[in-house]
Structure formats: C-alpha cells, structure tokens
Coordinates of C-alpha atoms and ligand atoms in Angstrom, one line a residue:
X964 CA 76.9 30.1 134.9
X965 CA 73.6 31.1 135.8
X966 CA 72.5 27.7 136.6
X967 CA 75.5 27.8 139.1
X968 CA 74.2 31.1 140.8
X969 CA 70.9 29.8 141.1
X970 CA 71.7 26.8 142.5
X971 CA 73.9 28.5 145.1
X972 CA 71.1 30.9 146.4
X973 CA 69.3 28.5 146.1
X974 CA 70.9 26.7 149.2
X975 CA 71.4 29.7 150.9
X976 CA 67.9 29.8 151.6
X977 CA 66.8 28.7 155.1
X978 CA 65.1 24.9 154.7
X979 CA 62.4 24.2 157.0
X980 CA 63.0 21.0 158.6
X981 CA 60.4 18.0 159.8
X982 CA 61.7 15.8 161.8
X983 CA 59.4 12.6 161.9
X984 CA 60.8 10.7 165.5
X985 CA 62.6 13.9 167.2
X986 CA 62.2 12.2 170.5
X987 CA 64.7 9.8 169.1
X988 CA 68.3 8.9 169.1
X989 CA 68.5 10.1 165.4
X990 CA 65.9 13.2 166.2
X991 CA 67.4 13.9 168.6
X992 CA 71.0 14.7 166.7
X993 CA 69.8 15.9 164.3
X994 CA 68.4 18.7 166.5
X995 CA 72.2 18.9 167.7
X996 CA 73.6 19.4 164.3
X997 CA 70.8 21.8 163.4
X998 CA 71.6 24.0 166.4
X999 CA 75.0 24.9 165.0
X1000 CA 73.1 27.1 161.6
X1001 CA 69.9 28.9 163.2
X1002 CA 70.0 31.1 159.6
X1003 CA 70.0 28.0 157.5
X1004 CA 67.9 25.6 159.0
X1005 CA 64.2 26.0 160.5
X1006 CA 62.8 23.4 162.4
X1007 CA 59.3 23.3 161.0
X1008 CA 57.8 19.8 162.3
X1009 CA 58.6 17.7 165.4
X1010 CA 56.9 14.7 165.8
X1011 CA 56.9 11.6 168.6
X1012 CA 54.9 8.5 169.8
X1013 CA 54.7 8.6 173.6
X1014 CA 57.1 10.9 174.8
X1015 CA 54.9 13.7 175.5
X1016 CA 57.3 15.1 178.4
X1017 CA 60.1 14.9 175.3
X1018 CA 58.2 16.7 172.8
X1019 CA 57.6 19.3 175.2
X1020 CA 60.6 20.4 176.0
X1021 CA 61.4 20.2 172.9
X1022 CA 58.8 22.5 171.6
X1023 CA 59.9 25.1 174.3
X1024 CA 63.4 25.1 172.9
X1025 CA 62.2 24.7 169.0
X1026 CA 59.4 26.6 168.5
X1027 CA 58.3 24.6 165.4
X1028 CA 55.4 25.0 163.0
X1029 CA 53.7 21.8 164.3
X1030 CA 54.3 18.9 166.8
X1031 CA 52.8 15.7 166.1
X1032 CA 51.8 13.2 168.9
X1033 CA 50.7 9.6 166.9
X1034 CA 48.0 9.6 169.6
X1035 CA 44.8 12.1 169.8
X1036 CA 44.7 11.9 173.4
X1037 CA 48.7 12.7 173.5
X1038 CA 47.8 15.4 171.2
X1039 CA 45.6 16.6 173.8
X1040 CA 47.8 16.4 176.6
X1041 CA 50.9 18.3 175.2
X1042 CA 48.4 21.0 173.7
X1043 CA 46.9 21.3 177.3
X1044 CA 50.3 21.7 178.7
X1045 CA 51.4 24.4 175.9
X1046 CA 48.6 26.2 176.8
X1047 CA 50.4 28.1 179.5
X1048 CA 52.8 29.6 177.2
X1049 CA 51.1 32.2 175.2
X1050 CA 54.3 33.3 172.9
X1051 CA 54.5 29.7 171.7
X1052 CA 52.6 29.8 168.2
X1053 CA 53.1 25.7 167.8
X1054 CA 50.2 23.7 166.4
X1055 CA 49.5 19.9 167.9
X1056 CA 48.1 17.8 166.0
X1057 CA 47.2 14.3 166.5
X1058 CA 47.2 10.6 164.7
X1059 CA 48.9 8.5 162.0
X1060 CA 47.7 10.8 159.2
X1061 CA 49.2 14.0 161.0
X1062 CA 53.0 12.1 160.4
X1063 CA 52.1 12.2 156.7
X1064 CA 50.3 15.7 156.9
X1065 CA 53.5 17.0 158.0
X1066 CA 55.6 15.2 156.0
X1067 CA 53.9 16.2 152.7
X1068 CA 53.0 20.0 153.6
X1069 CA 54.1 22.5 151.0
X1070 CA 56.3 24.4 153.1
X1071 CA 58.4 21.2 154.8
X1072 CA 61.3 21.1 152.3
X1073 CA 63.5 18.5 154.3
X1074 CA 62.3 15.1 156.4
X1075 CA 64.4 13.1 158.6
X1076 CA 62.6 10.4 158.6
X1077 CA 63.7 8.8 161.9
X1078 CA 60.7 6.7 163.4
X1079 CA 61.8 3.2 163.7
X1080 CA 60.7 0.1 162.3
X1081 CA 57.1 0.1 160.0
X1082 CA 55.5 2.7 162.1
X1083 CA 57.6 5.0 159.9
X1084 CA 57.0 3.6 156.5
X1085 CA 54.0 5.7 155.2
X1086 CA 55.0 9.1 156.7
X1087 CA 58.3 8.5 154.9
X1088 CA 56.4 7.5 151.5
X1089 CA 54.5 10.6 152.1
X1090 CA 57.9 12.3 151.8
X1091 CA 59.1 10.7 149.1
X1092 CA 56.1 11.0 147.0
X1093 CA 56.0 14.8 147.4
X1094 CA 59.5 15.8 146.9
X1095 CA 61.1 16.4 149.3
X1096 CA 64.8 15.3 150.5
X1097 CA 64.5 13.1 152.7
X1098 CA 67.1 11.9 155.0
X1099 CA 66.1 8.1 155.3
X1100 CA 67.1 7.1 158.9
X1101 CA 64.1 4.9 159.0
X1102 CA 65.7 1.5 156.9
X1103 CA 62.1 -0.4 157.8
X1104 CA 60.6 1.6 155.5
X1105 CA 62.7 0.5 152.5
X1106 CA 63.1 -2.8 153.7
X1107 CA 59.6 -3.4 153.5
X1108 CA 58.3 -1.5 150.3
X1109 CA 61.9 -0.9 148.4
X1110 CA 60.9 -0.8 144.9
X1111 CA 57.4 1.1 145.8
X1112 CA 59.4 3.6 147.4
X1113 CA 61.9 4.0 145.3
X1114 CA 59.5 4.6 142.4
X1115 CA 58.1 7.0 144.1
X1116 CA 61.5 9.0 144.9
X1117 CA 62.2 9.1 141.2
X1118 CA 58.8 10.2 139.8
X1119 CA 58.2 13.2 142.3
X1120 CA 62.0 13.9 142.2
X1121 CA 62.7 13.8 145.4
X1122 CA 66.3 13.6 146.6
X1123 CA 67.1 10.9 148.5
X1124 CA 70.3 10.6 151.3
X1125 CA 70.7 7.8 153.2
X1126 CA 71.8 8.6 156.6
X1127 CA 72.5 4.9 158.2
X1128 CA 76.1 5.6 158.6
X1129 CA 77.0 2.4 155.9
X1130 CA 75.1 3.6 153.1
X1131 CA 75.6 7.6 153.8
X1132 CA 79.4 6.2 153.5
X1133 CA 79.1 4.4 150.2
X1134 CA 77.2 7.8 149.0
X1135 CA 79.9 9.1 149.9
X1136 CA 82.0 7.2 147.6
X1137 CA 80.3 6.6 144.9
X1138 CA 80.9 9.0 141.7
X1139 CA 78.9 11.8 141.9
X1140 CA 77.0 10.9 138.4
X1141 CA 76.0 7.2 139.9
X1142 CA 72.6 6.3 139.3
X1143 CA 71.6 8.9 136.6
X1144 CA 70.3 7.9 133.2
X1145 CA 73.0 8.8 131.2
X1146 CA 75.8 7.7 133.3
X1147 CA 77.7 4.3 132.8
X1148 CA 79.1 4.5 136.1
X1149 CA 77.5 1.4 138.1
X1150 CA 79.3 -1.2 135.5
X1151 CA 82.7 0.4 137.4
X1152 CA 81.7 -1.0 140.3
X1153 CA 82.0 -4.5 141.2
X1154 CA 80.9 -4.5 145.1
X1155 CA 79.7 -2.5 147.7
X1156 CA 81.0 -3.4 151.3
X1157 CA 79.1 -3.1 153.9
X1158 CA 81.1 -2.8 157.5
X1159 CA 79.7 -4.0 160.8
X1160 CA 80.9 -4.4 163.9
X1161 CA 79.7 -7.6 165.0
X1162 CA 77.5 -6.1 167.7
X1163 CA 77.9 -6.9 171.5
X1164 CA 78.5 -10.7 170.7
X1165 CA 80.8 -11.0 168.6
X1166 CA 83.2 -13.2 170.7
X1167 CA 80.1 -14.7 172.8
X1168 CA 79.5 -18.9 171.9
X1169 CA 76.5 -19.2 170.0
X1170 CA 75.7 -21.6 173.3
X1171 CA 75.6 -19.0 175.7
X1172 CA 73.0 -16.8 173.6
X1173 CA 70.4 -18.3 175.1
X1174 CA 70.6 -16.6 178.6
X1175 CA 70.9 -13.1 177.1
X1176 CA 69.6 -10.2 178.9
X1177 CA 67.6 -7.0 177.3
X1178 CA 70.5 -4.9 179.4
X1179 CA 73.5 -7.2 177.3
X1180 CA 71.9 -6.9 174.1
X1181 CA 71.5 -2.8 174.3
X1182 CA 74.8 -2.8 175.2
X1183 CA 76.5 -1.9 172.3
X1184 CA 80.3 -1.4 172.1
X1185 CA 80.7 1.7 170.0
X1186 CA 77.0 3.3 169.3
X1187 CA 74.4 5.2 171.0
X1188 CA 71.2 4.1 169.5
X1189 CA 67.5 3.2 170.3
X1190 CA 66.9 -0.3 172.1
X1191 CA 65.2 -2.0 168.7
X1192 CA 68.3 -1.4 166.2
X1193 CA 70.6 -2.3 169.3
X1194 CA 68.6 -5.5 169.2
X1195 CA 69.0 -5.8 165.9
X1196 CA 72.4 -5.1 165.8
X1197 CA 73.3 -7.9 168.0
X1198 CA 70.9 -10.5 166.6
X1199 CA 73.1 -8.6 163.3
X1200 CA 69.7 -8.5 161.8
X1201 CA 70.6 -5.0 161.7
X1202 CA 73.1 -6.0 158.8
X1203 CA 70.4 -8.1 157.1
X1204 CA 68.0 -4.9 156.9
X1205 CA 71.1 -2.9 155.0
X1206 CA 71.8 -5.0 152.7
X1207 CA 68.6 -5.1 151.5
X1208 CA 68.6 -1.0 151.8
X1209 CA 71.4 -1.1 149.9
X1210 CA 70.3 -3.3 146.9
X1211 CA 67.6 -1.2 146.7
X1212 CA 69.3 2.6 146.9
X1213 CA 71.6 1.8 144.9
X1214 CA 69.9 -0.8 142.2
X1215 CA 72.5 -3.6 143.4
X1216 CA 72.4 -7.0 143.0
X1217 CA 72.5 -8.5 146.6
X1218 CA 75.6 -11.4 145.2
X1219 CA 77.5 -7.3 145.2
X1220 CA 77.0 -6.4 148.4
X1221 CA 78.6 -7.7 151.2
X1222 CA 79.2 -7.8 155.0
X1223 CA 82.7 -7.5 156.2
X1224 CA 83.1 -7.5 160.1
X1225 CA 85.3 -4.4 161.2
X1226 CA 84.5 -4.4 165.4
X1227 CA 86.5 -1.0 165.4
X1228 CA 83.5 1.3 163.6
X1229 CA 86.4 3.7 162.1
X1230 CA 85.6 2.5 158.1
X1231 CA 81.7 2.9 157.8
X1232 CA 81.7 0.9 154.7
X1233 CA 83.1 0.9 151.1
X1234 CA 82.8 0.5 147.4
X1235 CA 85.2 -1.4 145.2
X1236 CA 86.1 -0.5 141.5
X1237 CA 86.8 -2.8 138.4
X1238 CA 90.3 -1.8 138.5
X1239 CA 91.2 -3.5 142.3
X1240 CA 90.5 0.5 143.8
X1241 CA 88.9 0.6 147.0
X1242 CA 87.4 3.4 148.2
X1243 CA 85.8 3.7 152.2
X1244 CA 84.8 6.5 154.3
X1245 CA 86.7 7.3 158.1
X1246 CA 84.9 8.5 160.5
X1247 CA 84.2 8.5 164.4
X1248 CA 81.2 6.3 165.0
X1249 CA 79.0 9.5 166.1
X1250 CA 75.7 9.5 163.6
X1251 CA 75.9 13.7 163.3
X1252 CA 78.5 12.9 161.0
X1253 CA 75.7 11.6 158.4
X1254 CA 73.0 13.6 159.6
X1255 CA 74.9 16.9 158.7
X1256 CA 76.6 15.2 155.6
X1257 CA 72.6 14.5 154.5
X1258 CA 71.3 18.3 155.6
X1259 CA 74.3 20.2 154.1
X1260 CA 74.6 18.0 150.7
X1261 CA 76.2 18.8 148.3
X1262 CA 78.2 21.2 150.9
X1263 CA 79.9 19.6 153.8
X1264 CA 79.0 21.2 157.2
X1265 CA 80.2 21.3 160.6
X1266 CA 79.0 17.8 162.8
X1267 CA 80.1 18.5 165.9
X1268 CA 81.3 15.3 166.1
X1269 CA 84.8 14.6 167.3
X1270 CA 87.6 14.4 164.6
X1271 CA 89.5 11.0 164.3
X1272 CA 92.8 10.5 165.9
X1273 CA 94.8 8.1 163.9
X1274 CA 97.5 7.9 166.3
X1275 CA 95.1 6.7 169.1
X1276 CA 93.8 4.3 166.5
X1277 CA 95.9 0.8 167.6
X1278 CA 94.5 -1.1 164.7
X1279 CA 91.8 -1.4 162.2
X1280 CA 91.0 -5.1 161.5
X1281 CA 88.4 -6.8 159.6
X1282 CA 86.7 -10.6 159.2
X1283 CA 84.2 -12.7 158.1
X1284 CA 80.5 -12.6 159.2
X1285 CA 79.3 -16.1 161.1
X1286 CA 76.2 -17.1 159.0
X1287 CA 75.9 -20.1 161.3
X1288 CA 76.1 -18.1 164.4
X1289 CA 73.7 -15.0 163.0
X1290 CA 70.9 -16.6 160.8
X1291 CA 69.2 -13.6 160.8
X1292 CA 72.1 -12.1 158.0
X1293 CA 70.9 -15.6 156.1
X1294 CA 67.2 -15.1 156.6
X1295 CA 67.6 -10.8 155.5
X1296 CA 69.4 -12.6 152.1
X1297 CA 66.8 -15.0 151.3
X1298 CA 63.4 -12.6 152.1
X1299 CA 65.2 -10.3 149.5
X1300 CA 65.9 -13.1 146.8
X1301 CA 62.4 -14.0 147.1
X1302 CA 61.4 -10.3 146.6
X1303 CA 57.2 -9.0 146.6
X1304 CA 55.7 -9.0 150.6
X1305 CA 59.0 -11.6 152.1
X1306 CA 60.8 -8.5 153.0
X1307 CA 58.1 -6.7 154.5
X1308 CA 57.6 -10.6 156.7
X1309 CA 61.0 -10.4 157.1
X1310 CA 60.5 -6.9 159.0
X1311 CA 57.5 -7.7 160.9
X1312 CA 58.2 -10.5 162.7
X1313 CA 61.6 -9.2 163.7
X1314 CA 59.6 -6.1 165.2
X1315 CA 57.5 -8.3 166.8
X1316 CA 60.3 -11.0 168.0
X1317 CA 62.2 -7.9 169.2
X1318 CA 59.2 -6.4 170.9
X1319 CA 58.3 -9.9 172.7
X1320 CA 62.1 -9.8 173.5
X1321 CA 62.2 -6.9 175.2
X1322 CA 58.9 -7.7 177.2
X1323 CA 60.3 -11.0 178.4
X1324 CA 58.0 -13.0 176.9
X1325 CA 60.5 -14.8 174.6
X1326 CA 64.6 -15.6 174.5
X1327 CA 67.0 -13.7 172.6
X1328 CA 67.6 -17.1 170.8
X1329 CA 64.1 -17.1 169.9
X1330 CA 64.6 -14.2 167.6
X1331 CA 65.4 -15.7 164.2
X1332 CA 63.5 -18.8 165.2
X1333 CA 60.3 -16.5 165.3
X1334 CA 61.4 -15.0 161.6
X1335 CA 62.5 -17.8 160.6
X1336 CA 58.9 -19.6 161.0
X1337 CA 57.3 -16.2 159.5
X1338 CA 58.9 -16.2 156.6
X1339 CA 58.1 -20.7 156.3
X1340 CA 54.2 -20.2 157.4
X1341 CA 53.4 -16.8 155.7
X1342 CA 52.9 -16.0 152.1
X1343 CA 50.4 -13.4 150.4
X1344 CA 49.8 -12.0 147.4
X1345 CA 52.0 -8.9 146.5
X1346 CA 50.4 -6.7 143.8
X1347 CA 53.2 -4.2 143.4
X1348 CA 50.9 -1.7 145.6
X1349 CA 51.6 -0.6 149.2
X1350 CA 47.8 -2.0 150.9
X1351 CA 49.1 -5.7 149.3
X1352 CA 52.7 -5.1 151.6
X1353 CA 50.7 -3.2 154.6
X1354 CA 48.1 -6.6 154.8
X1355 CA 51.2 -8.6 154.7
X1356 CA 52.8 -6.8 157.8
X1357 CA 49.3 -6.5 159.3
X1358 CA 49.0 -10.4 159.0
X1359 CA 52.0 -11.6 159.8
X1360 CA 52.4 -9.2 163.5
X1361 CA 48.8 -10.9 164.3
X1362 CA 49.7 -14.4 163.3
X1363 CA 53.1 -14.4 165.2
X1364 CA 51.3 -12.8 168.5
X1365 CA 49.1 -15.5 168.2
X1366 CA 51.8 -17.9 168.7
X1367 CA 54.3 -16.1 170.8
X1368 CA 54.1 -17.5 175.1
X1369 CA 52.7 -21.0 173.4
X1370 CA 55.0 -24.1 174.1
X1371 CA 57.6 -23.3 171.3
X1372 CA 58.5 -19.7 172.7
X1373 CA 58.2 -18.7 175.7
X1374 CA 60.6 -18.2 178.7
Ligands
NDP2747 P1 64.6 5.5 168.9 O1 63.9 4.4 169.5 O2 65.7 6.2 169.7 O3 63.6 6.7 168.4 C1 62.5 6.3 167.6 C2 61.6 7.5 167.3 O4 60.4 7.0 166.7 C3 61.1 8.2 168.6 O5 60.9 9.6 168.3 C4 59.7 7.5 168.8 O6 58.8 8.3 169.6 C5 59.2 7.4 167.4 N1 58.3 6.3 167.3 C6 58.4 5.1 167.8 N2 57.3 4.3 167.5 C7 56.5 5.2 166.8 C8 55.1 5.0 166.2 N3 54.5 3.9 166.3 N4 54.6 6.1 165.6 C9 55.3 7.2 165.4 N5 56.5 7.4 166.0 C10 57.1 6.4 166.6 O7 65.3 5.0 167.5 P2 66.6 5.5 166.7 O8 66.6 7.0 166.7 O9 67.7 4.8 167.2 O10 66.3 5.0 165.3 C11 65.4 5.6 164.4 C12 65.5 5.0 163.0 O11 66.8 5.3 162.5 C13 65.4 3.4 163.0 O12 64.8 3.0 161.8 C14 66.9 3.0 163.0 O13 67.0 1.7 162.4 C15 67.5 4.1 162.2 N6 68.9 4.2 162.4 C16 69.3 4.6 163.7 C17 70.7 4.7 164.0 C18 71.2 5.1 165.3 O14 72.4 5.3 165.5 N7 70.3 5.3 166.3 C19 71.7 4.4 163.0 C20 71.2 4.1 161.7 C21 69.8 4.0 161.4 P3 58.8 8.2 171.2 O15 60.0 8.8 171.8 O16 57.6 8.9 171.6 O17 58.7 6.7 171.5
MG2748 MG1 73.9 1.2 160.0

C-alpha cells in the first residue's frame, strides 16, 4: 500500500522535459501534447540544428531552462536575439556536447529523443546512461549501437518507451511483466508484427522508380513526418530500421518479427500469442497518440489527436511486403544477422544515400545500390564499445562521399 501511494505522488510531480530536436516533426508534437498539462509537464530543454528562427519562437512561447543550438555560432545568434527580452531567463548553449549536457543534467527527468538519423545517437545514450525515461523517437540511435544501448538502459535503470508508432503499439500489447527477470512471459509470444503502409509507392512499377522526384518521395499518404524518414519510408528502409529496433527492445529474434503491409495506417502493429491470440493497437495515424502514451505511462492521457471512426473506416486490408521491389527491407535483415558495426553501415550509408538524394546528386534507385555496396566494401572491427561503431559510421559516410557523382551514381 504504501508503495502504491508513493508511486502515485510520485507522478503527480511536475517532470521537467528535454526535448532533443524540438524544431522537429516529433518536437514539435510533443510540444502540442505537452501544452494540454502546464501543472504536469515543464519544458526544461529545447534543442535544434539550424533552425535558429524555430528555436526562437519557441523559446518565447516555452520559456525553458536551456536551448541548445549544435552550432557555437547558432548559439550566438539566438542568444543575441534573446537579448532583447529581459524576462526570458533561458540559457543558450552551444555544440555536440551541449545535446548530451542537457540530456544527462540532474534535473531533466524525461528526453524525447527526437533528432534524426546518427546525429542523435550519443545525446540519446547520454539519456539512457543517466536514467532517465526516454522516449526513443530517434530509431538511428538503436539501429546503430542496439546492444550498447540497451546495456546501458538496464544498468542506470532507465525506462525506456518507444514512441515509433509500431513499437509504442506492440508496448502496448505486450503483458505488462514482459521483459523482467522473473517473468516467463516472452516464450508466450511467437511473433511480433510489424505494420507498414507501403509508403508512397506501393502500386508504382519497380521500372518507373528510377525517375522519382524528392517532392514524390516526401509525399506520404497518411503521415506528416520529416523529409529523411519519408525517404525512408518509401525506399521502406524505414521498415528495415524497425525491425531491427524491435529485435533489440524487445530481445527478439529477427525470424519473429515481421512486416505485414496494411496501406490504411489504422492497426500500428501487433503481437501474436502461442495460443493463435492476436492482439494490435487502433489508432488514427497522428504520432501525439505515442508521444502522450510515452509521457503519461503507465497513465493514459489526453493526445489531442482525433478519435477513430469505424464507420468511416471502408476496409482494413493487409499483404505481403515485395523484397524484390524494396531491397532495402532485405539489406536492414541481413546488416542485423551479421550483427557488430553492419548495422551502424547499414545506417550511414542510407543517411548519406538519402542526403545525396535529396541534393540531386544521385537517383532514388540509387538508394539501396549505395547501401548495398556499403555494406559489400566496408568492414571494421567492432569491439563491443561505442568509438569502434562511431569509426565505423565515420568511415563508411567518408568512403561513400568519395564515390557518390563518380560514373556509377550520379544523375
Ligand atoms: P525532422 O527532420 O522533422 O526533425 C529533426 C530534428 O532533429 C530537428 O529538430 C532538427 O533540427 C534536429 N537535427 C537534425 N540534424 C541534427 C544534428 N546534426 N544535430 C542535432 N540536431 C539535429 O524529423 P522527425 O521529427 O520526423 O523525426 C525525428 C526522429 O523521429 C527520426 O529519428 C525519425 O526516424 C523518428 N520518427 C519520426 C516519426 C514521425 O512521424 N515524424 C515517426 C517515428 C519515428 P533543425 O530543425 O534545426 O534541422
Ligand atoms: Mg514507425
């Protein structure tokens, strides 16, 4: 009993919040969501790359402890232009260490960590290894270092809520005692099933890839989301990065986890029992239904988002993934079976394929052709420490821009 009624002061108290990417698509909700409970939530950290105009604004509006600019000369300019508002108390601070500073500090309780793609990885270590919850948006950073990270969750005792929408779903549904030591639970369990839409091109010919514009590929069909995981969601890539998140969250075997195509977004993914049970998680595709499942845990709090109307629903259907069609689901499978820096390759050369995508210097086709090469041509040690998987990303970005606008890939 008095366990219980310290546990539920205990989350009475107001959490101070960092939010590492608040200039973001996820930040950016998760400032929505927040707004609905100014006495539970305090927005202590807001941090951001380039968008000094963002950050700004949304120091004006926030107030927070700290906002973090990557950049020292960012820093700079967003403290200049602060300077003007005396009441504002907000500290700028500026470079890569400044993400972790405010990541680790004593008095941040929760992290979204919501930077994309390896930028976010030690910032959202930082996180874990201090104990904090951390609401993983950022799936590079588990991609590339899972079992590092992971370790490092379990010996600070950190908690640890996924908030991609497929694996905050299958948290969802999993029993509540999965994953602790004395619980038998995970031999219940004979899959996890990971939905996916299928991304813009579902129904386009692999032929007519080739001509893809930066415009098409963003253009996805039923979420709002940054341009580099709308990239990746139509390469399907994006798929390939969670199942490897979810091997590693929830200490799966990748032959259980697998990719059913549901273009609808309703069912956000499921698990399936040892006796034939199913069980998924509904939902309107609208990521402030995660975010405030992963900030209110173990409570359920108000989204905002829009409630699901079945009888507007015509149907909910569901098929195979095309491995021929989207390699990159192939290439994600195979990085993770070879385990120690391939997943961290894997990663890096589909930030930098994606990056040289966006900038025109390469074809959408090129994509997995770039990772697939990567993961053929590079190979160094892993020591089972984070330097041995940051050399491999640092090697692997500087070998593929070496070869990027040469005669194999170019426009
Ligand atoms: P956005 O591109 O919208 O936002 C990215 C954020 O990261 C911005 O705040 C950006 O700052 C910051 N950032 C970018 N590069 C760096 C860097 N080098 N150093 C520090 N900060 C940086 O991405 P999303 O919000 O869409 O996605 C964020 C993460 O969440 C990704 O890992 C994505 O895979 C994951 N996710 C997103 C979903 C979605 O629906 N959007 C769903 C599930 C997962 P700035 O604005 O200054 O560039
Ligand atoms: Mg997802």
């Amino acid at each position: 009993m008095f366990f219980y009624i310290s546990e539920y002061f205990k989350s009475n108290i107001m959490k101070n919040v960092t939010i590492l990417g608040s200039t973001g698509t996820i930040g950016e909700n998760t400032l929505n969501v927040i707004a609905g409970f100014p006495s539970k939530f305090n927005v202590f950290a807001l941090t951001a790359n380039k968008s000094i105009e963002k950050l700004y604004r949304q120091v004006l509006d926030w107030r927070p402890r700290y906002a973090v600019l990557s950049c020292t000369n960012s820093a700079k300019i967003l403290s200049d232009k602060l300077k003007s508002h005396s009441a504002i108390k907000t500290e700028v601070i500026g470079g890569p260490e400044s993400l972790q500073f405010v990541a680790a500090h004593e008095e941040t309780d929760y992290v979204m960590a919501a930077i994309v793609g390896g930028a976010g990885l030690l910032s959202s270590m930082s996180a874990a290894r201090h104990g904090k919850r951390i609401l993983l948006a950022n799936k590079e950073s588990l991609v590339m270092s899972g079992e590092l990270f992971m370790n490092e969750v379990k010996n600070s005792g950190s908690q640890l809520l996924p908030i991609d929408s497929e694996h905050n779903a299958i948290f969802q549904c999993l029993p509540f005692d999965y994953g602790s030591p004395k619980s038998s639970s995970s031999a219940s369990i004979t899959k996890l099933i990971l939905t996916g839409s299928g991304g813009p091109f579902l129904n386009t010919s692999a032929e007519k890839l080739s001509d893809i514009s930066v415009e098409q590929a963003c253009n996805h069909p039923n979420w709002v989301m940054g341009q580099k995981i709308s990239i990746d969601s139509a390469t399907m890539m994006n798929k390939g990065l969670e199942i490897i998140e979810a091997c590693h969250l929830y200490d799966m075997p990748s032959e259980k986890v697998e990719v059913v195509i549901h273009p609808q977004s309703i069912i956000h993914s499921m698990v399936e029992y040892i006796d034939g049970s199913v069980l998924a998680q509904l939902g309107t595709p609208d990521m402030k239904i995660p975010i405030a499942y992963g900030l209110g845990w173990p409570e359920r709090i108000c989204s905002g988002a829009e409630f699901l109307d079945f009888y507007r629903m015509k149907s909910l259907t569901f098929e195979k993934p095309d491995y021929e069609k989207f390699k990159c689901l192939t290439y994600a499978r195979e990085a993770y079976r070879q385990g120690g820096v391939y997943p961290a390759i894997l990663n890096a050369s589909n930030e930098v394929a994606v990056e040289s995508f966006i900038e025109n210097k390469v074809k959408f086709t090129h994509i997995p052709e770039i990772i697939d090469c990567a993961l053929n041509s590079c190979s160094f040690e892993y020591d089972s420490t984070i330097n041995s998987i940051l050399r491999a990303d640092f090697e692997c970005r500087k070998y593929l821009k070496e070869q990027i606008g040469g005669k194999k890939w170019s426009i």
